[in-house]
PDB file of C-alpha atoms in Angstrom:
ATOM      1  CA  MET A  18     -23.199  54.122  -0.806  1.00 40.00           C
ATOM      2  CA  SER A  19     -22.252  50.545  -0.680  1.00 44.00           C
ATOM      3  CA  HIS A  20     -23.223  48.962  -3.670  1.00 45.00           C
ATOM      4  CA  ARG A  21     -21.443  47.422  -6.769  1.00 50.00           C
ATOM      5  CA  VAL A  22     -19.880  49.425  -9.135  1.00 51.00           C
ATOM      6  CA  GLY A  23     -21.700  49.005 -12.367  1.00 56.00           C
ATOM      7  CA  GLN A  24     -25.307  47.723 -10.583  1.00 70.00           C
ATOM      8  CA  SER A  25     -28.327  49.907 -12.199  1.00 82.00           C
ATOM      9  CA  ALA A  26     -31.657  49.649  -9.503  1.00 88.00           C
ATOM     10  CA  THR A  27     -35.007  49.280 -12.156  1.00 92.00           C
ATOM     11  CA  VAL A  28     -38.304  50.134 -10.541  1.00 93.00           C
ATOM     12  CA  GLN A  29     -41.493  49.510 -12.033  1.00 94.00           C
ATOM     13  CA  PHE A  30     -45.086  49.990 -10.758  1.00 96.00           C
ATOM     14  CA  GLY A  31     -47.763  47.983 -10.452  1.00 96.00           C
ATOM     15  CA  VAL A  32     -50.622  46.713  -8.492  1.00 97.00           C
ATOM     16  CA  VAL A  33     -51.281  43.853  -6.410  1.00 97.00           C
ATOM     17  CA  GLN A  34     -53.556  41.285  -7.686  1.00 97.00           C
ATOM     18  CA  SER A  35     -53.354  38.700  -4.926  1.00 96.00           C
ATOM     19  CA  ALA A  36     -51.175  37.565  -2.252  1.00 95.00           C
ATOM     20  CA  GLU A  37     -50.822  34.509  -0.326  1.00 92.00           C
ATOM     21  CA  GLN A  38     -48.738  32.658   2.195  1.00 90.00           C
ATOM     22  CA  VAL A  39     -46.278  30.541   1.099  1.00 86.00           C
ATOM     23  CA  THR A  40     -43.042  28.696   2.593  1.00 81.00           C
ATOM     24  CA  VAL A  41     -39.818  29.844   0.935  1.00 73.00           C
ATOM     25  CA  GLY A  42     -38.022  27.317  -1.456  1.00 69.00           C
ATOM     26  CA  SER A  43     -41.341  25.492  -1.546  1.00 66.00           C
ATOM     27  CA  LYS A  44     -42.796  24.470  -4.921  1.00 67.00           C
ATOM     28  CA  ALA A  45     -45.530  27.743  -4.839  1.00 62.00           C
ATOM     29  CA  ALA A  46     -42.267  30.026  -4.617  1.00 65.00           C
ATOM     30  CA  GLN A  47     -40.430  29.138  -7.057  1.00 69.00           C
ATOM     31  CA  GLY A  48     -39.794  31.396  -9.918  1.00 67.00           C
ATOM     32  CA  ALA A  49     -40.527  34.579  -7.989  1.00 68.00           C
ATOM     33  CA  LEU A  50     -38.479  37.057  -6.909  1.00 70.00           C
ATOM     34  CA  LEU A  51     -37.132  36.888  -3.306  1.00 69.00           C
ATOM     35  CA  GLY A  52     -37.583  40.291  -1.801  1.00 67.00           C
ATOM     36  CA  GLY A  53     -37.319  42.132   1.784  1.00 62.00           C
ATOM     37  CA  THR A  54     -34.843  40.875   4.365  1.00 65.00           C
ATOM     38  CA  ILE A  55     -35.758  36.932   3.108  1.00 62.00           C
ATOM     39  CA  GLY A  56     -33.457  37.914  -0.438  1.00 56.00           C
ATOM     40  CA  VAL A  57     -30.480  38.958   1.558  1.00 58.00           C
ATOM     41  CA  LEU A  58     -30.595  36.469   4.135  1.00 57.00           C
ATOM     42  CA  ALA A  59     -32.505  33.563   3.095  1.00 53.00           C
ATOM     43  CA  GLY A  60     -29.127  31.072   2.161  1.00 46.00           C
ATOM     44  CA  ARG A  61     -26.662  32.635   4.628  1.00 48.00           C
ATOM     45  CA  SER A  62     -26.021  30.937   8.278  1.00 46.00           C
ATOM     46  CA  ALA A  63     -27.347  32.461  11.077  1.00 45.00           C
ATOM     47  CA  GLY A  64     -24.355  34.122  12.963  1.00 47.00           C
ATOM     48  CA  GLY A  65     -22.674  36.752  15.246  1.00 43.00           C
ATOM     49  CA  ALA A  66     -25.633  38.889  16.996  1.00 42.00           C
ATOM     50  CA  ILE A  67     -28.382  38.208  14.310  1.00 45.00           C
ATOM     51  CA  ALA A  68     -28.493  34.297  15.557  1.00 39.00           C
ATOM     52  CA  GLY A  69     -28.780  35.573  19.478  1.00 37.00           C
ATOM     53  CA  ALA A  70     -30.489  38.552  19.114  1.00 41.00           C
ATOM     54  CA  ALA A  71     -34.542  39.330  20.021  1.00 35.00           C
ATOM     55  CA  VAL A  72     -34.847  41.166  16.974  1.00 40.00           C
ATOM     56  CA  GLY A  73     -38.341  41.656  15.752  1.00 43.00           C
ATOM     57  CA  GLY A  74     -39.563  40.626  11.676  1.00 50.00           C
ATOM     58  CA  THR A  75     -38.536  38.503   9.493  1.00 49.00           C
ATOM     59  CA  ALA A  76     -34.478  38.503   9.871  1.00 51.00           C
ATOM     60  CA  ALA A  77     -34.828  36.242  12.402  1.00 52.00           C
ATOM     61  CA  ALA A  78     -37.204  33.732  11.376  1.00 53.00           C
ATOM     62  CA  VAL A  79     -35.099  33.294   8.322  1.00 49.00           C
ATOM     63  CA  ALA A  80     -31.821  33.358  10.638  1.00 51.00           C
ATOM     64  CA  GLU A  81     -33.599  30.635  12.364  1.00 53.00           C
ATOM     65  CA  GLY A  82     -34.671  28.756   9.644  1.00 53.00           C
ATOM     66  CA  ASP A  83     -38.563  29.676   9.452  1.00 55.00           C
ATOM     67  CA  ARG A  84     -39.167  30.318   5.467  1.00 68.00           C
ATOM     68  CA  THR A  85     -42.825  31.491   5.721  1.00 79.00           C
ATOM     69  CA  ALA A  86     -43.428  34.422   3.699  1.00 86.00           C
ATOM     70  CA  THR A  87     -46.303  36.284   1.450  1.00 89.00           C
ATOM     71  CA  GLN A  88     -46.168  35.679  -1.955  1.00 90.00           C
ATOM     72  CA  TYR A  89     -47.852  38.675  -4.250  1.00 93.00           C
ATOM     73  CA  THR A  90     -48.929  39.048  -7.658  1.00 94.00           C
ATOM     74  CA  VAL A  91     -48.421  42.171  -8.946  1.00 96.00           C
ATOM     75  CA  ARG A  92     -49.963  43.405 -12.410  1.00 96.00           C
ATOM     76  CA  MET A  93     -47.725  45.431 -13.629  1.00 94.00           C
ATOM     77  CA  LEU A  94     -48.441  48.920 -15.391  1.00 92.00           C
ATOM     78  CA  ASP A  95     -46.905  47.788 -18.841  1.00 91.00           C
ATOM     79  CA  GLY A  96     -49.690  44.819 -18.633  1.00 92.00           C
ATOM     80  CA  SER A  97     -46.957  42.003 -17.221  1.00 94.00           C
ATOM     81  CA  SER A  98     -47.589  40.413 -14.167  1.00 94.00           C
ATOM     82  CA  THR A  99     -44.743  39.965 -11.439  1.00 92.00           C
ATOM     83  CA  ARG A 100     -44.163  37.263  -8.521  1.00 91.00           C
ATOM     84  CA  ILE A 101     -42.421  38.623  -5.537  1.00 89.00           C
ATOM     85  CA  VAL A 102     -42.062  36.408  -2.535  1.00 87.00           C
ATOM     86  CA  SER A 103     -41.353  38.863   0.962  1.00 86.00           C
ATOM     87  CA  ASP A 104     -41.379  38.976   4.793  1.00 82.00           C
ATOM     88  CA  GLN A 105     -43.844  42.013   4.549  1.00 82.00           C
ATOM     89  CA  HIS A 106     -46.819  41.213   5.652  1.00 83.00           C
ATOM     90  CA  GLN A 107     -48.692  44.538   5.473  1.00 87.00           C
ATOM     91  CA  ILE A 108     -48.883  44.851   1.707  1.00 93.00           C
ATOM     92  CA  LYS A 109     -52.787  43.461   0.818  1.00 96.00           C
ATOM     93  CA  VAL A 110     -54.736  42.738  -2.996  1.00 97.00           C
ATOM     94  CA  ASN A 111     -55.490  46.588  -5.038  1.00 98.00           C
ATOM     95  CA  ASP A 112     -51.991  48.284  -3.190  1.00 97.00           C
ATOM     96  CA  CYS A 113     -49.817  50.243  -5.389  1.00 97.00           C
ATOM     97  CA  VAL A 114     -46.502  48.462  -4.895  1.00 95.00           C
ATOM     98  CA  ALA A 115     -43.080  49.435  -6.730  1.00 94.00           C
ATOM     99  CA  ILE A 116     -41.028  46.926  -7.562  1.00 93.00           C
ATOM    100  CA  GLU A 117     -37.397  47.495  -7.079  1.00 91.00           C
ATOM    101  CA  ARG A 118     -35.002  45.087  -8.517  1.00 90.00           C
ATOM    102  CA  ILE A 119     -30.828  45.399  -8.057  1.00 87.00           C
ATOM    103  CA  GLY A 120     -28.816  42.594  -9.644  1.00 82.00           C
ATOM    104  CA  SER A 121     -30.337  39.489  -8.177  1.00 78.00           C
ATOM    105  CA  SER A 122     -32.069  41.228  -4.973  1.00 81.00           C
ATOM    106  CA  ALA A 123     -35.238  42.765  -4.852  1.00 86.00           C
ATOM    107  CA  ASN A 124     -38.219  44.541  -2.888  1.00 89.00           C
ATOM    108  CA  ILE A 125     -41.483  45.493  -2.907  1.00 91.00           C
ATOM    109  CA  ARG A 126     -42.700  48.908  -1.503  1.00 90.00           C
ATOM    110  CA  ARG A 127     -45.861  50.024  -1.003  1.00 93.00           C
ATOM    111  CA  GLU A 128     -46.776  53.300  -2.759  1.00 93.00           C
ATOM    112  CA  THR A 129     -48.981  55.722  -2.997  1.00 94.00           C
ATOM    113  CA  ALA A 130     -51.931  55.375  -5.454  1.00 96.00           C
ATOM    114  CA  GLN A 131     -51.040  58.195  -7.977  1.00 95.00           C
ATOM    115  CA  TYR A 132     -48.059  55.584  -8.876  1.00 95.00           C
ATOM    116  CA  CYS A 133     -49.730  53.409 -10.189  1.00 96.00           C
ATOM    117  CA  ASP A 134     -52.479  55.918 -11.689  1.00 95.00           C
ATOM    118  CA  PRO A 135     -51.900  56.138 -15.742  1.00 92.00           C
ATOM    119  CA  ALA A 136     -52.263  59.639 -15.576  1.00 94.00           C
ATOM    120  CA  SER A 137     -49.606  59.690 -13.544  1.00 94.00           C
ATOM    121  CA  THR A 138     -47.235  58.323 -16.554  1.00 91.00           C
ATOM    122  CA  GLU A 139     -45.076  61.370 -17.163  1.00 93.00           C
ATOM    123  CA  ALA A 140     -44.878  62.315 -13.870  1.00 94.00           C
ATOM    124  CA  VAL A 141     -43.590  59.031 -12.928  1.00 93.00           C
ATOM    125  CA  ALA A 142     -40.985  58.468 -15.593  1.00 92.00           C
ATOM    126  CA  GLN A 143     -39.656  62.320 -14.364  1.00 93.00           C
ATOM    127  CA  VAL A 144     -39.290  60.989 -10.874  1.00 93.00           C
ATOM    128  CA  SER A 145     -37.651  57.701 -11.607  1.00 91.00           C
ATOM    129  CA  ASP A 146     -33.985  58.970 -10.772  1.00 92.00           C
ATOM    130  CA  ALA A 147     -35.601  59.375  -6.880  1.00 91.00           C
ATOM    131  CA  ALA A 148     -36.989  56.116  -6.899  1.00 91.00           C
ATOM    132  CA  GLN A 149     -33.737  54.492  -8.175  1.00 92.00           C
ATOM    133  CA  ALA A 150     -31.646  56.009  -5.763  1.00 92.00           C
ATOM    134  CA  GLU A 151     -34.243  54.688  -2.796  1.00 91.00           C
ATOM    135  CA  ALA A 152     -34.099  51.470  -3.878  1.00 90.00           C
ATOM    136  CA  MET A 153     -30.515  51.544  -4.039  1.00 91.00           C
ATOM    137  CA  GLN A 154     -30.613  53.330  -0.376  1.00 91.00           C
ATOM    138  CA  CYS A 155     -32.796  49.901   0.413  1.00 88.00           C
ATOM    139  CA  GLU A 156     -30.267  47.392  -1.152  1.00 87.00           C
ATOM    140  CA  THR A 157     -27.422  49.113   0.871  1.00 88.00           C
ATOM    141  CA  ALA A 158     -29.329  48.391   4.638  1.00 87.00           C
ATOM    142  CA  LYS A 159     -30.329  45.005   3.409  1.00 84.00           C
ATOM    143  CA  ARG A 160     -26.237  44.433   3.097  1.00 84.00           C
ATOM    144  CA  ASP A 161     -26.177  45.833   6.265  1.00 86.00           C
ATOM    145  CA  LEU A 162     -28.568  44.161   7.792  1.00 84.00           C
ATOM    146  CA  ALA A 163     -26.821  40.939   6.875  1.00 80.00           C
ATOM    147  CA  ALA A 164     -23.744  42.125   7.768  1.00 83.00           C
ATOM    148  CA  ALA A 165     -24.433  43.285  10.962  1.00 82.00           C
ATOM    149  CA  GLU A 166     -22.143  41.090  13.859  1.00 82.00           C
ATOM    150  CA  LYS A 167     -22.841  43.198  17.103  1.00 84.00           C
ATOM    151  CA  GLN A 168     -26.073  43.817  18.735  1.00 84.00           C
ATOM    152  CA  GLN A 169     -25.986  47.743  18.004  1.00 87.00           C
ATOM    153  CA  SER A 170     -25.326  47.515  14.677  1.00 85.00           C
ATOM    154  CA  LEU A 171     -27.870  45.064  13.902  1.00 83.00           C
ATOM    155  CA  ASP A 172     -30.654  46.909  16.060  1.00 85.00           C
ATOM    156  CA  LEU A 173     -29.896  50.272  13.498  1.00 89.00           C
ATOM    157  CA  ALA A 174     -29.606  47.869  10.213  1.00 86.00           C
ATOM    158  CA  ILE A 175     -33.180  46.728  11.609  1.00 84.00           C
ATOM    159  CA  ARG A 176     -34.251  50.291  11.768  1.00 87.00           C
ATOM    160  CA  LYS A 177     -32.394  51.439   8.242  1.00 88.00           C
ATOM    161  CA  VAL A 178     -34.617  48.798   6.702  1.00 85.00           C
ATOM    162  CA  GLU A 179     -37.804  49.604   7.716  1.00 84.00           C
ATOM    163  CA  LEU A 180     -37.043  52.950   7.170  1.00 87.00           C
ATOM    164  CA  LEU A 181     -35.875  52.833   3.587  1.00 87.00           C
ATOM    165  CA  CYS A 182     -37.421  49.580   2.544  1.00 86.00           C
ATOM    166  CA  ASP A 183     -40.579  48.888   3.767  1.00 79.00           C
ATOM    167  CA  GLY A 184     -42.357  52.013   2.408  1.00 69.00           C
TER     168      GLY A 184
END
C-alpha cells in the first residue's frame, strides 16, 4: 500500500437520509466531505492520459471541469449526521453506507444493511480492522488514478477504483 506513514482510516456506518445533485464548490456543497474520485482529482489540472482519455464516470468529468456530483446526508449509527459529496450516483436514500476517512480524503461506499443493524454492533466492531484495510486500498487506488499518465495505467486505475471504492 502506498498510503502515508502514520495515516489511518476511520470507517463509520450509517443510513442515507437524502441525496441531491450539487455542483462541487457551490454553497450547497460547502462544509461537506469530498469523496470518490472528486476528492482526489478536484483542484488538479487535467494532465497526462486523463486529459485525452475517453474514460467513463467522473474521472473524465472532473478532469474536464464538470463539477456535478451527488451530496449525501448520512445519519451515522452514533446519531450524528455527515454530508459527503461524491461522484457515485448509484447510492440511494435508505441505503446502508460506510463513510471512510483518511487524512483529508473521504469515500462513501454502499454496504449490506447488516452493517447498519443495531443488533450487529458487536460484530461490526470486531471486523473494523478489515473495513479500515478496505478503506486504505480504496485510497491507494484513487491516488493511482490521479497519478496515471498512460492510457494503460489509467484504464487499470479506473478498474481498481470501481472495484475497491464503489462497493
